[in-house]
């Protein structure tokens, strides 16, 4: 079993792969010659796969998993976790925004007895105010909603022990939110501060819609408070409507003033319609999660890999 391994999900990162490989090899070789690099090609349309195949031919510590299509970042990482056998496993993106050199510090904390060592961002270069603001808001809202501690200002860049890897591989849900799953597991955790670099080459494929989807998966996967909110809204609106009816009756029979006006009717109907659609949407998200898990389809499909003797059950 390798001492340390790295899982790298890849989607259209041909411009960064060789630099990433060189920097990772320099770091891992300083830790232990017995290591593994698992590149997971998540449906890239550029030359990423060709570069990975070339690296695997010249370096026996390089492994690849080529998924049949783009399944998404979290599932690509999950595929790598199903195959990794290293004592300590690092998850890192392939865009070079997370510095591979930080792995030395992560591994040092792992040797101190920690099962999870995550990288906590002090600052995020090259990202707009909107992205930084929405990310900060999401983590703080999520922290209020879930019944356990989720570290804020962190991504998936972290080191986890093989014990954590095996536990993650027993969690079958289709809508993956790995940083939440790792926090839910518990185990002994700590963090290392770092400054996140800006992207040097290429363009991110992680759009705002994907970020929003990930945020929803995080909330609906670990909290039922949105459903409780729907119930509270129902009670509040019903109470307000009842009070308005009482006021209308009082005005008509006591004050002899009948409440009229189509504007108030339209505004009230629009408001109630919006609340109803919002509530149905929240309930629909939970039903969608149930539906995907009941279907029990494979989490991903592997087109090709050079990894052998895996216990993977998802392909």
PDB file of C-alpha atoms in Angstrom:
ATOM      1  CA  UNK A   1       0.000   0.000   0.000  1.00  0.00           C
ATOM      2  CA  UNK A   2       1.375   3.435  -0.929  1.00  0.00           C
ATOM      3  CA  UNK A   3       2.113   5.770   1.932  1.00  0.00           C
ATOM      4  CA  UNK A   4       0.414   8.723   0.270  1.00  0.00           C
ATOM      5  CA  UNK A   5      -1.831   9.133  -2.742  1.00  0.00           C
ATOM      6  CA  UNK A   6      -3.390  12.062  -4.573  1.00  0.00           C
ATOM      7  CA  UNK A   7      -6.747  12.113  -6.361  1.00  0.00           C
ATOM      8  CA  UNK A   8      -7.004  14.691  -9.150  1.00  0.00           C
ATOM      9  CA  UNK A   9     -10.361  15.216 -10.908  1.00  0.00           C
ATOM     10  CA  UNK A  10      -9.745  16.580 -14.407  1.00  0.00           C
ATOM     11  CA  UNK A  11     -12.079  18.401 -16.777  1.00  0.00           C
ATOM     12  CA  UNK A  12     -10.470  20.265 -19.681  1.00  0.00           C
ATOM     13  CA  UNK A  13      -7.220  21.146 -17.907  1.00  0.00           C
ATOM     14  CA  UNK A  14      -4.634  20.335 -20.593  1.00  0.00           C
ATOM     15  CA  UNK A  15      -2.793  23.604 -19.974  1.00  0.00           C
ATOM     16  CA  UNK A  16      -2.182  22.850 -16.290  1.00  0.00           C
ATOM     17  CA  UNK A  17      -1.662  19.090 -16.122  1.00  0.00           C
ATOM     18  CA  UNK A  18       2.070  18.881 -16.805  1.00  0.00           C
ATOM     19  CA  UNK A  19       2.910  21.676 -14.346  1.00  0.00           C
ATOM     20  CA  UNK A  20       0.673  20.047 -11.758  1.00  0.00           C
ATOM     21  CA  UNK A  21       2.320  16.663 -12.303  1.00  0.00           C
ATOM     22  CA  UNK A  22       5.841  18.074 -11.875  1.00  0.00           C
ATOM     23  CA  UNK A  23       4.949  19.940  -8.702  1.00  0.00           C
ATOM     24  CA  UNK A  24       3.120  16.948  -7.224  1.00  0.00           C
ATOM     25  CA  UNK A  25       6.005  14.595  -7.968  1.00  0.00           C
ATOM     26  CA  UNK A  26       8.451  16.953  -6.285  1.00  0.00           C
ATOM     27  CA  UNK A  27       6.317  17.077  -3.156  1.00  0.00           C
ATOM     28  CA  UNK A  28       5.413  13.388  -2.975  1.00  0.00           C
ATOM     29  CA  UNK A  29       8.965  12.201  -3.632  1.00  0.00           C
ATOM     30  CA  UNK A  30      10.139  14.236  -0.645  1.00  0.00           C
ATOM     31  CA  UNK A  31       7.579  12.421   1.546  1.00  0.00           C
ATOM     32  CA  UNK A  32       7.985   8.847   0.289  1.00  0.00           C
ATOM     33  CA  UNK A  33       8.958   7.167  -2.969  1.00  0.00           C
ATOM     34  CA  UNK A  34       5.978   4.855  -2.506  1.00  0.00           C
ATOM     35  CA  UNK A  35       3.084   7.037  -3.649  1.00  0.00           C
ATOM     36  CA  UNK A  36       0.284   7.098  -6.211  1.00  0.00           C
ATOM     37  CA  UNK A  37      -1.315   9.725  -8.446  1.00  0.00           C
ATOM     38  CA  UNK A  38      -4.861   8.970  -9.608  1.00  0.00           C
ATOM     39  CA  UNK A  39      -6.093  11.235 -12.405  1.00  0.00           C
ATOM     40  CA  UNK A  40      -9.857  10.995 -12.982  1.00  0.00           C
ATOM     41  CA  UNK A  41     -10.779  12.285 -16.432  1.00  0.00           C
ATOM     42  CA  UNK A  42     -14.326  13.588 -16.096  1.00  0.00           C
ATOM     43  CA  UNK A  43     -15.402  13.774 -19.739  1.00  0.00           C
ATOM     44  CA  UNK A  44     -12.741  16.230 -20.959  1.00  0.00           C
ATOM     45  CA  UNK A  45     -13.130  17.402 -24.553  1.00  0.00           C
ATOM     46  CA  UNK A  46      -9.544  18.679 -24.926  1.00  0.00           C
ATOM     47  CA  UNK A  47      -6.242  16.737 -24.815  1.00  0.00           C
ATOM     48  CA  UNK A  48      -6.328  16.116 -21.055  1.00  0.00           C
ATOM     49  CA  UNK A  49      -6.814  12.369 -21.428  1.00  0.00           C
ATOM     50  CA  UNK A  50      -3.938  12.025 -23.909  1.00  0.00           C
ATOM     51  CA  UNK A  51      -1.601  13.835 -21.530  1.00  0.00           C
ATOM     52  CA  UNK A  52      -2.669  11.624 -18.628  1.00  0.00           C
ATOM     53  CA  UNK A  53      -2.151   8.468 -20.694  1.00  0.00           C
ATOM     54  CA  UNK A  54       1.328   9.693 -21.621  1.00  0.00           C
ATOM     55  CA  UNK A  55       2.223  10.284 -17.981  1.00  0.00           C
ATOM     56  CA  UNK A  56       0.955   6.839 -16.985  1.00  0.00           C
ATOM     57  CA  UNK A  57       3.226   5.206 -19.573  1.00  0.00           C
ATOM     58  CA  UNK A  58       6.365   6.939 -18.357  1.00  0.00           C
ATOM     59  CA  UNK A  59       5.623   6.822 -14.614  1.00  0.00           C
ATOM     60  CA  UNK A  60       4.329   3.677 -12.931  1.00  0.00           C
ATOM     61  CA  UNK A  61       2.998   5.693  -9.995  1.00  0.00           C
ATOM     62  CA  UNK A  62       0.516   7.467 -12.291  1.00  0.00           C
ATOM     63  CA  UNK A  63      -2.927   5.887 -12.661  1.00  0.00           C
ATOM     64  CA  UNK A  64      -5.935   7.044 -14.619  1.00  0.00           C
ATOM     65  CA  UNK A  65      -9.680   6.565 -14.562  1.00  0.00           C
ATOM     66  CA  UNK A  66     -11.458   7.669 -17.718  1.00  0.00           C
ATOM     67  CA  UNK A  67     -15.176   8.174 -17.086  1.00  0.00           C
ATOM     68  CA  UNK A  68     -17.557   7.596 -19.977  1.00  0.00           C
ATOM     69  CA  UNK A  69     -18.864  11.173 -19.789  1.00  0.00           C
ATOM     70  CA  UNK A  70     -18.886  14.219 -17.545  1.00  0.00           C
ATOM     71  CA  UNK A  71     -20.440  13.112 -14.235  1.00  0.00           C
ATOM     72  CA  UNK A  72     -19.392  16.127 -12.171  1.00  0.00           C
ATOM     73  CA  UNK A  73     -16.571  17.058  -9.829  1.00  0.00           C
ATOM     74  CA  UNK A  74     -17.860  15.346  -6.679  1.00  0.00           C
ATOM     75  CA  UNK A  75     -18.542  12.061  -8.451  1.00  0.00           C
ATOM     76  CA  UNK A  76     -15.148  12.142 -10.172  1.00  0.00           C
ATOM     77  CA  UNK A  77     -13.491  12.473  -6.756  1.00  0.00           C
ATOM     78  CA  UNK A  78     -15.684   9.640  -5.448  1.00  0.00           C
ATOM     79  CA  UNK A  79     -14.455   7.425  -8.290  1.00  0.00           C
ATOM     80  CA  UNK A  80     -10.868   8.081  -7.249  1.00  0.00           C
ATOM     81  CA  UNK A  81     -11.691   7.345  -3.615  1.00  0.00           C
ATOM     82  CA  UNK A  82     -13.132   3.965  -4.587  1.00  0.00           C
ATOM     83  CA  UNK A  83      -9.777   3.006  -6.083  1.00  0.00           C
ATOM     84  CA  UNK A  84      -7.265   4.636  -3.764  1.00  0.00           C
ATOM     85  CA  UNK A  85      -5.359   2.304  -1.442  1.00  0.00           C
ATOM     86  CA  UNK A  86      -2.881   4.788   0.062  1.00  0.00           C
ATOM     87  CA  UNK A  87      -2.577   5.258   3.822  1.00  0.00           C
ATOM     88  CA  UNK A  88      -3.146   9.002   3.397  1.00  0.00           C
ATOM     89  CA  UNK A  89      -5.128  10.425   0.461  1.00  0.00           C
ATOM     90  CA  UNK A  90      -5.059  14.018  -0.761  1.00  0.00           C
ATOM     91  CA  UNK A  91      -7.859  15.515  -2.864  1.00  0.00           C
ATOM     92  CA  UNK A  92      -6.716  18.401  -5.061  1.00  0.00           C
ATOM     93  CA  UNK A  93      -8.137  20.133  -8.136  1.00  0.00           C
ATOM     94  CA  UNK A  94      -6.148  20.242 -11.369  1.00  0.00           C
ATOM     95  CA  UNK A  95      -6.324  24.010 -11.953  1.00  0.00           C
ATOM     96  CA  UNK A  96      -3.274  24.791  -9.743  1.00  0.00           C
ATOM     97  CA  UNK A  97      -5.216  27.218  -7.571  1.00  0.00           C
ATOM     98  CA  UNK A  98      -4.535  24.935  -4.620  1.00  0.00           C
ATOM     99  CA  UNK A  99      -0.738  24.731  -4.145  1.00  0.00           C
ATOM    100  CA  UNK A 100       0.615  21.147  -4.172  1.00  0.00           C
ATOM    101  CA  UNK A 101       3.461  22.262  -1.893  1.00  0.00           C
ATOM    102  CA  UNK A 102       0.950  22.539   0.972  1.00  0.00           C
ATOM    103  CA  UNK A 103       0.700  18.733   0.996  1.00  0.00           C
ATOM    104  CA  UNK A 104       3.861  18.631   3.137  1.00  0.00           C
ATOM    105  CA  UNK A 105       2.075  20.527   5.908  1.00  0.00           C
ATOM    106  CA  UNK A 106      -1.074  18.425   5.518  1.00  0.00           C
ATOM    107  CA  UNK A 107       0.975  15.238   5.825  1.00  0.00           C
ATOM    108  CA  UNK A 108       2.816  16.555   8.890  1.00  0.00           C
ATOM    109  CA  UNK A 109      -0.510  17.066  10.680  1.00  0.00           C
ATOM    110  CA  UNK A 110      -1.629  13.601   9.558  1.00  0.00           C
ATOM    111  CA  UNK A 111       1.452  12.102  11.206  1.00  0.00           C
ATOM    112  CA  UNK A 112       0.428  13.892  14.404  1.00  0.00           C
ATOM    113  CA  UNK A 113      -2.633  11.632  14.537  1.00  0.00           C
ATOM    114  CA  UNK A 114      -5.290  13.499  12.563  1.00  0.00           C
ATOM    115  CA  UNK A 115      -7.570  11.606  10.181  1.00  0.00           C
ATOM    116  CA  UNK A 116      -8.696  14.744   8.325  1.00  0.00           C
ATOM    117  CA  UNK A 117      -6.489  17.744   7.576  1.00  0.00           C
ATOM    118  CA  UNK A 118      -8.248  20.326   5.440  1.00  0.00           C
ATOM    119  CA  UNK A 119      -6.801  23.425   3.817  1.00  0.00           C
ATOM    120  CA  UNK A 120      -8.470  26.604   5.060  1.00  0.00           C
ATOM    121  CA  UNK A 121      -8.326  29.679   2.812  1.00  0.00           C
ATOM    122  CA  UNK A 122      -7.088  32.969   4.189  1.00  0.00           C
ATOM    123  CA  UNK A 123      -7.697  34.725   0.876  1.00  0.00           C
ATOM    124  CA  UNK A 124      -8.809  33.801  -2.642  1.00  0.00           C
ATOM    125  CA  UNK A 125      -6.963  35.562  -5.442  1.00  0.00           C
ATOM    126  CA  UNK A 126      -8.419  35.929  -8.923  1.00  0.00           C
ATOM    127  CA  UNK A 127     -12.052  35.580  -7.858  1.00  0.00           C
ATOM    128  CA  UNK A 128     -14.683  38.281  -8.102  1.00  0.00           C
ATOM    129  CA  UNK A 129     -16.515  39.854  -5.199  1.00  0.00           C
ATOM    130  CA  UNK A 130     -19.749  38.069  -6.141  1.00  0.00           C
ATOM    131  CA  UNK A 131     -18.182  34.601  -6.027  1.00  0.00           C
ATOM    132  CA  UNK A 132     -16.359  35.300  -2.776  1.00  0.00           C
ATOM    133  CA  UNK A 133     -19.472  36.795  -1.200  1.00  0.00           C
ATOM    134  CA  UNK A 134     -21.833  33.997  -2.207  1.00  0.00           C
ATOM    135  CA  UNK A 135     -19.342  31.331  -1.090  1.00  0.00           C
ATOM    136  CA  UNK A 136     -18.866  32.987   2.298  1.00  0.00           C
ATOM    137  CA  UNK A 137     -22.633  33.355   2.735  1.00  0.00           C
ATOM    138  CA  UNK A 138     -23.295  29.737   1.777  1.00  0.00           C
ATOM    139  CA  UNK A 139     -20.836  28.252   4.266  1.00  0.00           C
ATOM    140  CA  UNK A 140     -22.209  30.339   7.102  1.00  0.00           C
ATOM    141  CA  UNK A 141     -25.820  29.512   6.253  1.00  0.00           C
ATOM    142  CA  UNK A 142     -24.962  25.822   5.955  1.00  0.00           C
ATOM    143  CA  UNK A 143     -23.233  25.918   9.322  1.00  0.00           C
ATOM    144  CA  UNK A 144     -26.444  27.223  10.892  1.00  0.00           C
ATOM    145  CA  UNK A 145     -28.611  24.582   9.221  1.00  0.00           C
ATOM    146  CA  UNK A 146     -26.709  21.353   9.885  1.00  0.00           C
ATOM    147  CA  UNK A 147     -26.529  19.710  13.331  1.00  0.00           C
ATOM    148  CA  UNK A 148     -22.759  19.128  13.161  1.00  0.00           C
ATOM    149  CA  UNK A 149     -19.680  21.273  12.574  1.00  0.00           C
ATOM    150  CA  UNK A 150     -18.751  21.999   8.950  1.00  0.00           C
ATOM    151  CA  UNK A 151     -15.526  23.997   8.536  1.00  0.00           C
ATOM    152  CA  UNK A 152     -16.019  27.310   6.776  1.00  0.00           C
ATOM    153  CA  UNK A 153     -13.850  28.801   4.008  1.00  0.00           C
ATOM    154  CA  UNK A 154     -12.686  25.385   2.841  1.00  0.00           C
ATOM    155  CA  UNK A 155     -13.054  23.415  -0.375  1.00  0.00           C
ATOM    156  CA  UNK A 156     -12.272  19.817  -1.195  1.00  0.00           C
ATOM    157  CA  UNK A 157      -8.487  20.345  -0.916  1.00  0.00           C
ATOM    158  CA  UNK A 158      -7.610  18.164   2.069  1.00  0.00           C
ATOM    159  CA  UNK A 159      -5.862  15.030   3.285  1.00  0.00           C
ATOM    160  CA  UNK A 160      -7.858  12.128   4.673  1.00  0.00           C
ATOM    161  CA  UNK A 161      -6.758   8.818   6.138  1.00  0.00           C
ATOM    162  CA  UNK A 162      -7.614   5.463   4.586  1.00  0.00           C
ATOM    163  CA  UNK A 163     -10.039   4.971   7.482  1.00  0.00           C
ATOM    164  CA  UNK A 164     -12.000   8.000   6.287  1.00  0.00           C
ATOM    165  CA  UNK A 165     -11.785   6.822   2.663  1.00  0.00           C
ATOM    166  CA  UNK A 166     -13.326   3.464   3.550  1.00  0.00           C
ATOM    167  CA  UNK A 167     -16.113   5.179   5.481  1.00  0.00           C
ATOM    168  CA  UNK A 168     -16.875   7.502   2.557  1.00  0.00           C
ATOM    169  CA  UNK A 169     -17.056   4.530   0.206  1.00  0.00           C
ATOM    170  CA  UNK A 170     -19.886   3.063   2.303  1.00  0.00           C
ATOM    171  CA  UNK A 171     -22.050   6.184   1.817  1.00  0.00           C
ATOM    172  CA  UNK A 172     -24.247   5.427  -1.211  1.00  0.00           C
ATOM    173  CA  UNK A 173     -26.087   8.704  -1.830  1.00  0.00           C
ATOM    174  CA  UNK A 174     -26.152   9.942  -5.425  1.00  0.00           C
ATOM    175  CA  UNK A 175     -26.009  13.678  -4.634  1.00  0.00           C
ATOM    176  CA  UNK A 176     -22.474  13.923  -3.315  1.00  0.00           C
ATOM    177  CA  UNK A 177     -21.266  16.737  -1.074  1.00  0.00           C
ATOM    178  CA  UNK A 178     -17.945  15.346   0.105  1.00  0.00           C
ATOM    179  CA  UNK A 179     -16.871  18.134   2.444  1.00  0.00           C
ATOM    180  CA  UNK A 180     -20.178  17.686   4.281  1.00  0.00           C
ATOM    181  CA  UNK A 181     -19.872  13.899   4.326  1.00  0.00           C
ATOM    182  CA  UNK A 182     -16.346  14.084   5.742  1.00  0.00           C
ATOM    183  CA  UNK A 183     -17.466  16.502   8.450  1.00  0.00           C
ATOM    184  CA  UNK A 184     -20.462  14.265   9.256  1.00  0.00           C
ATOM    185  CA  UNK A 185     -18.166  11.269   9.804  1.00  0.00           C
ATOM    186  CA  UNK A 186     -16.436  13.017  12.660  1.00  0.00           C
ATOM    187  CA  UNK A 187     -12.949  11.608  13.299  1.00  0.00           C
ATOM    188  CA  UNK A 188     -10.075  13.774  14.478  1.00  0.00           C
ATOM    189  CA  UNK A 189      -9.793  16.887  12.310  1.00  0.00           C
ATOM    190  CA  UNK A 190      -7.581  19.942  11.996  1.00  0.00           C
ATOM    191  CA  UNK A 191      -6.673  22.506   9.365  1.00  0.00           C
ATOM    192  CA  UNK A 192      -3.784  24.344   7.740  1.00  0.00           C
ATOM    193  CA  UNK A 193      -4.096  27.936   6.512  1.00  0.00           C
ATOM    194  CA  UNK A 194      -3.105  28.873   2.964  1.00  0.00           C
ATOM    195  CA  UNK A 195      -3.600  31.593   0.365  1.00  0.00           C
ATOM    196  CA  UNK A 196      -5.426  30.349  -2.715  1.00  0.00           C
ATOM    197  CA  UNK A 197      -3.781  31.333  -5.989  1.00  0.00           C
ATOM    198  CA  UNK A 198      -5.571  32.680  -9.034  1.00  0.00           C
ATOM    199  CA  UNK A 199      -5.949  30.469 -12.074  1.00  0.00           C
ATOM    200  CA  UNK A 200      -2.862  30.815 -14.261  1.00  0.00           C
ATOM    201  CA  UNK A 201      -4.067  29.072 -17.423  1.00  0.00           C
ATOM    202  CA  UNK A 202      -7.363  28.042 -18.946  1.00  0.00           C
ATOM    203  CA  UNK A 203     -10.878  28.862 -17.839  1.00  0.00           C
ATOM    204  CA  UNK A 204     -12.941  27.345 -15.072  1.00  0.00           C
ATOM    205  CA  UNK A 205     -15.772  25.029 -16.028  1.00  0.00           C
ATOM    206  CA  UNK A 206     -17.378  25.454 -12.615  1.00  0.00           C
ATOM    207  CA  UNK A 207     -20.228  27.835 -13.428  1.00  0.00           C
ATOM    208  CA  UNK A 208     -22.520  29.617 -10.990  1.00  0.00           C
ATOM    209  CA  UNK A 209     -25.273  27.110 -11.813  1.00  0.00           C
ATOM    210  CA  UNK A 210     -22.987  24.231 -10.759  1.00  0.00           C
ATOM    211  CA  UNK A 211     -22.077  26.084  -7.590  1.00  0.00           C
ATOM    212  CA  UNK A 212     -25.759  26.628  -6.858  1.00  0.00           C
ATOM    213  CA  UNK A 213     -26.445  22.919  -7.466  1.00  0.00           C
ATOM    214  CA  UNK A 214     -23.627  21.941  -5.103  1.00  0.00           C
ATOM    215  CA  UNK A 215     -24.970  24.328  -2.470  1.00  0.00           C
ATOM    216  CA  UNK A 216     -28.436  22.789  -2.731  1.00  0.00           C
ATOM    217  CA  UNK A 217     -26.966  19.292  -2.434  1.00  0.00           C
ATOM    218  CA  UNK A 218     -25.127  20.384   0.687  1.00  0.00           C
ATOM    219  CA  UNK A 219     -28.224  21.830   2.330  1.00  0.00           C
ATOM    220  CA  UNK A 220     -30.767  19.180   1.362  1.00  0.00           C
ATOM    221  CA  UNK A 221     -28.317  16.355   2.044  1.00  0.00           C
ATOM    222  CA  UNK A 222     -27.655  17.255   5.663  1.00  0.00           C
ATOM    223  CA  UNK A 223     -30.563  19.348   6.921  1.00  0.00           C
ATOM    224  CA  UNK A 224     -34.352  19.119   6.990  1.00  0.00           C
ATOM    225  CA  UNK A 225     -34.775  22.703   8.209  1.00  0.00           C
ATOM    226  CA  UNK A 226     -35.929  23.927   4.747  1.00  0.00           C
ATOM    227  CA  UNK A 227     -38.911  21.568   5.095  1.00  0.00           C
ATOM    228  CA  UNK A 228     -39.581  22.977   8.546  1.00  0.00           C
ATOM    229  CA  UNK A 229     -39.473  26.457   6.980  1.00  0.00           C
ATOM    230  CA  UNK A 230     -42.227  25.456   4.542  1.00  0.00           C
ATOM    231  CA  UNK A 231     -44.404  24.360   7.469  1.00  0.00           C
ATOM    232  CA  UNK A 232     -43.777  27.610   9.352  1.00  0.00           C
ATOM    233  CA  UNK A 233     -44.579  29.673   6.279  1.00  0.00           C
ATOM    234  CA  UNK A 234     -47.866  27.802   5.946  1.00  0.00           C
ATOM    235  CA  UNK A 235     -48.838  28.591   9.531  1.00  0.00           C
ATOM    236  CA  UNK A 236     -47.788  32.238   9.262  1.00  0.00           C
ATOM    237  CA  UNK A 237     -49.623  32.879   5.991  1.00  0.00           C
ATOM    238  CA  UNK A 238     -52.724  31.071   7.245  1.00  0.00           C
ATOM    239  CA  UNK A 239     -52.712  33.210  10.396  1.00  0.00           C
ATOM    240  CA  UNK A 240     -52.281  36.445   8.412  1.00  0.00           C
ATOM    241  CA  UNK A 241     -55.081  35.405   6.034  1.00  0.00           C
ATOM    242  CA  UNK A 242     -57.371  34.609   8.984  1.00  0.00           C
ATOM    243  CA  UNK A 243     -56.677  38.009  10.561  1.00  0.00           C
ATOM    244  CA  UNK A 244     -57.372  39.727   7.234  1.00  0.00           C
ATOM    245  CA  UNK A 245     -60.716  37.904   6.964  1.00  0.00           C
ATOM    246  CA  UNK A 246     -61.625  38.992  10.494  1.00  0.00           C
ATOM    247  CA  UNK A 247     -60.695  42.572   9.652  1.00  0.00           C
ATOM    248  CA  UNK A 248     -62.761  42.480   6.446  1.00  0.00           C
ATOM    249  CA  UNK A 249     -65.823  41.186   8.349  1.00  0.00           C
ATOM    250  CA  UNK A 250     -65.351  43.795  11.069  1.00  0.00           C
ATOM    251  CA  UNK A 251     -65.030  46.596   8.510  1.00  0.00           C
ATOM    252  CA  UNK A 252     -68.151  45.501   6.620  1.00  0.00           C
ATOM    253  CA  UNK A 253     -70.524  44.973   9.536  1.00  0.00           C
ATOM    254  CA  UNK A 254     -69.169  47.367  12.167  1.00  0.00           C
ATOM    255  CA  UNK A 255     -67.395  50.162  10.337  1.00  0.00           C
ATOM    256  CA  UNK A 256     -69.778  49.895   7.371  1.00  0.00           C
ATOM    257  CA  UNK A 257     -66.804  50.097   5.015  1.00  0.00           C
ATOM    258  CA  UNK A 258     -66.349  47.274   2.553  1.00  0.00           C
ATOM    259  CA  UNK A 259     -62.754  46.622   1.487  1.00  0.00           C
ATOM    260  CA  UNK A 260     -62.530  46.849  -2.301  1.00  0.00           C
ATOM    261  CA  UNK A 261     -59.836  47.050  -4.953  1.00  0.00           C
ATOM    262  CA  UNK A 262     -58.397  44.633  -7.461  1.00  0.00           C
ATOM    263  CA  UNK A 263     -54.830  45.780  -6.649  1.00  0.00           C
ATOM    264  CA  UNK A 264     -54.866  44.234  -3.194  1.00  0.00           C
ATOM    265  CA  UNK A 265     -56.319  41.030  -4.630  1.00  0.00           C
ATOM    266  CA  UNK A 266     -53.651  40.758  -7.321  1.00  0.00           C
ATOM    267  CA  UNK A 267     -50.821  41.506  -4.876  1.00  0.00           C
ATOM    268  CA  UNK A 268     -52.134  38.977  -2.379  1.00  0.00           C
ATOM    269  CA  UNK A 269     -52.601  36.305  -5.035  1.00  0.00           C
ATOM    270  CA  UNK A 270     -49.133  36.897  -6.458  1.00  0.00           C
ATOM    271  CA  UNK A 271     -47.557  36.767  -3.018  1.00  0.00           C
ATOM    272  CA  UNK A 272     -49.327  33.547  -2.093  1.00  0.00           C
ATOM    273  CA  UNK A 273     -48.523  32.031  -5.482  1.00  0.00           C
ATOM    274  CA  UNK A 274     -44.845  32.811  -5.010  1.00  0.00           C
ATOM    275  CA  UNK A 275     -44.793  31.268  -1.546  1.00  0.00           C
ATOM    276  CA  UNK A 276     -46.543  28.150  -2.848  1.00  0.00           C
ATOM    277  CA  UNK A 277     -44.086  27.709  -5.737  1.00  0.00           C
ATOM    278  CA  UNK A 278     -41.152  28.277  -3.370  1.00  0.00           C
ATOM    279  CA  UNK A 279     -42.504  25.656  -0.979  1.00  0.00           C
ATOM    280  CA  UNK A 280     -43.203  23.161  -3.754  1.00  0.00           C
ATOM    281  CA  UNK A 281     -39.675  23.719  -5.055  1.00  0.00           C
ATOM    282  CA  UNK A 282     -38.117  22.890  -1.688  1.00  0.00           C
ATOM    283  CA  UNK A 283     -40.248  19.766  -1.314  1.00  0.00           C
ATOM    284  CA  UNK A 284     -39.397  18.827  -4.903  1.00  0.00           C
ATOM    285  CA  UNK A 285     -35.670  18.960  -4.159  1.00  0.00           C
ATOM    286  CA  UNK A 286     -36.051  16.416  -1.367  1.00  0.00           C
ATOM    287  CA  UNK A 287     -38.265  14.199  -3.533  1.00  0.00           C
ATOM    288  CA  UNK A 288     -35.676  14.415  -6.322  1.00  0.00           C
ATOM    289  CA  UNK A 289     -32.972  13.155  -3.941  1.00  0.00           C
ATOM    290  CA  UNK A 290     -35.206  10.264  -2.904  1.00  0.00           C
ATOM    291  CA  UNK A 291     -35.953   9.425  -6.533  1.00  0.00           C
ATOM    292  CA  UNK A 292     -32.285   9.354  -7.551  1.00  0.00           C
ATOM    293  CA  UNK A 293     -31.335   7.113  -4.657  1.00  0.00           C
ATOM    294  CA  UNK A 294     -34.282   4.746  -5.200  1.00  0.00           C
ATOM    295  CA  UNK A 295     -33.255   4.286  -8.848  1.00  0.00           C
ATOM    296  CA  UNK A 296     -29.941   2.935  -7.542  1.00  0.00           C
ATOM    297  CA  UNK A 297     -28.078   3.541 -10.784  1.00  0.00           C
ATOM    298  CA  UNK A 298     -24.270   3.329 -10.807  1.00  0.00           C
ATOM    299  CA  UNK A 299     -22.705   6.531  -9.550  1.00  0.00           C
ATOM    300  CA  UNK A 300     -20.453   6.641 -12.622  1.00  0.00           C
ATOM    301  CA  UNK A 301     -19.368   4.528 -15.569  1.00  0.00           C
ATOM    302  CA  UNK A 302     -15.686   3.859 -16.301  1.00  0.00           C
ATOM    303  CA  UNK A 303     -14.644   3.643 -19.921  1.00  0.00           C
ATOM    304  CA  UNK A 304     -11.022   2.672 -19.207  1.00  0.00           C
ATOM    305  CA  UNK A 305      -8.532   2.505 -16.332  1.00  0.00           C
ATOM    306  CA  UNK A 306      -5.111   1.039 -15.576  1.00  0.00           C
ATOM    307  CA  UNK A 307      -6.040   0.308 -11.974  1.00  0.00           C
ATOM    308  CA  UNK A 308      -6.455  -3.346 -11.130  1.00  0.00           C
ATOM    309  CA  UNK A 309      -8.062  -5.492  -8.448  1.00  0.00           C
ATOM    310  CA  UNK A 310     -10.406  -2.768  -7.247  1.00  0.00           C
ATOM    311  CA  UNK A 311     -13.396  -3.438  -5.022  1.00  0.00           C
ATOM    312  CA  UNK A 312     -15.268  -0.695  -6.830  1.00  0.00           C
ATOM    313  CA  UNK A 313     -19.000  -1.394  -7.094  1.00  0.00           C
ATOM    314  CA  UNK A 314     -20.030   1.762  -8.913  1.00  0.00           C
ATOM    315  CA  UNK A 315     -18.923   0.941 -12.443  1.00  0.00           C
TER     316      UNK A 315
END
